[in-house]
Amino acid sequence: MIENIDQLNIQLTSSLFIKPEYQIDAFVSGNKYRKLKYNVIEAESSGFSRLLTFGGAYSNHIAAVAKAGLSKGFKTVGVIRGEELEKKVSNNPTLQFAQRCGMQFKFISRGDYRNKTKPDFIHQLKRDFGDFYVIPEGGTNELAVKGCEEILTEEDKVFDFICCPVGTGGTISGLINASEEHQKILGFQALKGDFLQKDIRKFAHKSNWELIADYHFGGYAKINTELVSFINAFKAENSIPLDPIYTGKMLFGIFDLIKNGYFSKDARILAIHTGGLQGIDGMNKLLKKKQMPLIN
Ligand SMILES: *Cc1c(COP(=O)(O)O)cnc(C)c1O
């Protein structure tokens, strides 16, 4: 995990720049590094030796917590959605990586997963694993938003639009809080859902933002051949890899909006590449099963 993370924006066209947060680390990637930073400091100063969090089978957040825990000297526990995955760890690149980092797993049914933050269940987990610092699913809380406020730097004040993918809304909340009045923050939803507006208002202190729900490709982690082709062409042209869940869909959306005249000709656009590249292997396994083209 590198700690000096002010990297130069990469210029793609006369108006579009990419902030390469994916270069922070292959696993504690992009926004997950930002979201964990102050949570790890808090866990440390409160005397915890174990981090516990929640996630799905291919979660970038699970991979990030596993590696951050390993490098910062914490034990880690991942509560994973889906009992059936317990026997499939060896076939799941994300869980395999987390396990190699020393993460212990608790696999639970989808029904139990909905109750995962209830006091009874947390008690049970403490009996099973010992005391722990809880990081919420997707990593979003006040401290995570504080970390994401550090994504933008002085130099970024020249941009008119700042674009990011949206999952739980923690990242966009940090960007909004760190933005200037004249800037507009565009969030590209990686999933369907009207709840996001409300979630973002819990953390964001300004109103210069908008969610764009036209590019989730049918929902979270849904993919089609058009998106795979776009990701592959984008990498071939710009030498920048995109992940299929978040950044691929955002860039697809930005290009489509540019084509449709959404931005004025002289608008300066900054897209935050939030990482997530560890998810490509897992997605390629699914694509292969469906006999679809793979992500290069
Ligand atoms: C988790 C994640 C997001 C979503 O971030 P939120 O703060 O949950 O909105 C975006 N991009 C990547 C690569 C992620 O891993």
Short mmCIF file of C-alpha atoms and ligand atoms in Angstrom, two decimals, residues 29-32 35 59-61 137-140 144-145 148 164-173 188 190-191 196 200 220 243 245-247 272-278, ligand 1:
data_model
loop_
_atom_site.label_atom_id
_atom_site.label_comp_id
_atom_site.label_asym_id
_atom_site.label_seq_id
_atom_site.Cartn_x
_atom_site.Cartn_y
_atom_site.Cartn_z
CA SER A 29 -7.75 0.17 -4.75
CA GLY A 30 -8.89 3.69 -5.35
CA ASN A 31 -11.82 4.70 -3.26
CA LYS A 32 -11.52 1.67 -0.97
CA LYS A 35 -12.64 4.88 2.69
CA SER A 59 -16.53 -7.51 -3.42
CA ASN A 60 -13.73 -4.98 -3.93
CA HIS A 61 -14.34 -3.95 -0.34
CA GLU A 137 -20.77 -3.09 3.92
CA GLY A 138 -19.20 -1.12 1.09
CA GLY A 139 -17.20 0.77 3.71
CA THR A 140 -19.36 3.88 3.86
CA ALA A 144 -14.98 6.95 4.91
CA VAL A 145 -16.50 10.14 3.52
CA CYS A 148 -12.89 10.48 0.08
CA CYS A 164 -17.51 9.12 -10.30
CA PRO A 165 -19.25 5.76 -10.11
CA VAL A 166 -21.77 5.31 -7.29
CA GLY A 167 -22.37 2.18 -5.23
CA THR A 168 -23.33 3.14 -1.67
CA GLY A 169 -22.69 6.85 -2.19
CA GLY A 170 -19.76 7.37 0.17
CA THR A 171 -17.30 8.34 -2.52
CA ILE A 172 -19.52 10.89 -4.23
CA SER A 173 -20.36 12.39 -0.83
CA PHE A 188 -22.99 7.25 -12.39
CA ALA A 190 -23.72 1.13 -10.72
CA LEU A 191 -27.11 -0.15 -9.60
CA LEU A 196 -29.18 6.57 -3.16
CA ILE A 200 -25.96 10.74 -0.20
CA TYR A 220 -25.43 -4.22 -10.17
CA ASP A 243 -13.45 -2.66 -14.21
CA ILE A 245 -18.88 -3.04 -12.29
CA TYR A 246 -18.07 0.63 -11.78
CA THR A 247 -15.50 2.48 -13.87
CA ILE A 272 -12.35 9.56 -10.99
CA HIS A 273 -11.03 6.08 -11.76
CA THR A 274 -11.96 4.46 -8.45
CA GLY A 275 -10.15 1.18 -9.08
CA GLY A 276 -11.89 -2.18 -8.70
CA LEU A 277 -9.61 -3.98 -11.13
CA GLN A 278 -9.39 -7.03 -8.85
C1 LIG B 1 -16.97 0.39 -4.07
C2 LIG B 1 -16.64 1.03 -5.37
C3 LIG B 1 -17.38 2.13 -5.85
C4 LIG B 1 -18.57 2.68 -5.15
O1 LIG B 1 -18.22 3.52 -4.10
P1 LIG B 1 -19.33 4.02 -3.08
O2 LIG B 1 -18.60 4.86 -2.14
O3 LIG B 1 -19.88 2.77 -2.43
O4 LIG B 1 -20.38 4.73 -3.85
C5 LIG B 1 -16.96 2.72 -7.04
N1 LIG B 1 -15.92 2.22 -7.74
C6 LIG B 1 -15.24 1.15 -7.32
C7 LIG B 1 -14.13 0.65 -8.16
C8 LIG B 1 -15.57 0.52 -6.13
O5 LIG B 1 -14.87 -0.57 -5.73
#
